[in-house]
Amino acid sequence: MAEPKHGTKPIVIEETVGKKAYCQCGLSAKLPYCDGAHSRENTQCKPIVVEVEAAGTKAICQCHQSGNLPWCDGTHSRLPQA
Ligand code: FES
């Protein structure tokens, strides 16, 4: 299986309103969005699909430890450094 491309810090974007699928396997070429890589690479991951109701700056969690997935809640800053 390919190595995940994401790190352990959030990806901060200017998000638009609408249905979004955020990558959880880390293999997407379109991070933070899903591009179907989880299926192509036979991972057990699935994207988190949410309806974004308000446009604006969003921090998408990449460490997978947030208590408010898919959004970053700052947990990454308290994780041990690799
Ligand atoms: S990247 Fe910030 S809580 Fe996961």
Coordinates of C-alpha atoms and ligand atoms in Angstrom, one line a residue:
M1 CA 0.0 0.0 0.0
A2 CA 1.2 3.5 -0.7
E3 CA 2.4 5.8 2.1
P4 CA -0.1 8.5 3.3
K5 CA 0.7 12.0 2.0
H6 CA -0.7 13.9 4.9
G7 CA 1.1 15.0 8.0
T8 CA -0.1 15.5 11.5
K9 CA -1.0 19.1 11.2
P10 CA -4.3 20.4 9.8
I11 CA -4.8 21.5 6.3
V12 CA -6.3 25.0 6.4
I13 CA -8.5 26.0 3.4
E14 CA -11.1 28.6 2.4
E15 CA -14.0 26.2 2.1
T16 CA -17.2 26.7 0.2
V17 CA -20.7 25.7 1.0
G18 CA -21.9 22.2 0.0
K19 CA -21.3 18.5 0.5
K20 CA -17.7 17.6 1.0
A21 CA -15.8 14.3 1.4
Y22 CA -12.6 14.7 3.4
C23 CA -9.9 12.1 2.9
Q24 CA -9.1 9.9 5.9
C25 CA -6.6 7.4 4.3
G26 CA -4.1 10.1 3.5
L27 CA -3.5 8.8 0.0
S28 CA -5.6 11.2 -2.0
A29 CA -3.9 13.4 -4.6
K30 CA -6.5 16.1 -3.8
L31 CA -6.0 16.4 0.0
P32 CA -7.9 17.3 2.1
Y33 CA -10.6 15.9 -0.3
C34 CA -11.2 12.3 -1.1
D35 CA -10.3 11.2 -4.7
G36 CA -11.2 7.6 -4.3
A37 CA -7.7 6.4 -3.3
H38 CA -9.0 4.6 -0.3
S39 CA -10.8 2.2 -2.7
R40 CA -8.0 1.9 -5.2
E41 CA -5.5 1.1 -2.5
N42 CA -7.8 -1.3 -0.7
T43 CA -7.6 0.6 2.6
Q44 CA -10.2 0.1 5.4
C45 CA -10.7 3.9 5.5
K46 CA -13.6 5.9 4.2
P47 CA -13.9 9.6 3.8
I48 CA -15.8 11.8 6.2
V49 CA -18.7 13.3 4.3
V50 CA -20.2 16.5 5.7
E51 CA -22.5 19.3 4.5
V52 CA -20.6 22.6 4.9
E53 CA -23.3 25.2 5.7
A54 CA -21.2 28.3 5.9
A55 CA -18.2 29.3 3.7
G56 CA -15.0 30.4 5.4
T57 CA -11.7 29.3 6.8
K58 CA -11.7 25.6 7.9
A59 CA -8.9 23.6 9.4
I60 CA -9.2 20.0 8.3
C61 CA -7.8 17.5 10.8
Q62 CA -4.9 15.3 9.5
C63 CA -3.8 13.6 12.7
H64 CA -7.1 11.8 13.1
Q65 CA -7.2 12.4 16.8
S66 CA -9.6 15.4 16.9
G67 CA -12.7 15.1 19.0
N68 CA -14.6 17.0 16.3
L69 CA -13.7 15.3 13.1
P70 CA -13.2 16.3 10.3
W71 CA -12.3 19.6 11.9
C72 CA -9.1 20.2 13.8
D73 CA -9.7 20.9 17.5
G74 CA -6.0 21.4 18.4
T75 CA -5.4 17.9 19.6
H76 CA -2.4 17.5 17.2
S77 CA -0.4 20.1 19.2
R78 CA -0.6 17.8 22.3
L79 CA 0.5 14.6 20.5
P80 CA 4.0 13.2 21.0
Q81 CA 6.3 14.2 18.2
A82 CA 7.3 11.3 15.9
Ligands
FES1 S1 -4.7 18.1 12.9 FE1 -5.4 19.3 14.6 S2 -6.5 17.9 15.9 FE2 -5.9 16.7 14.2

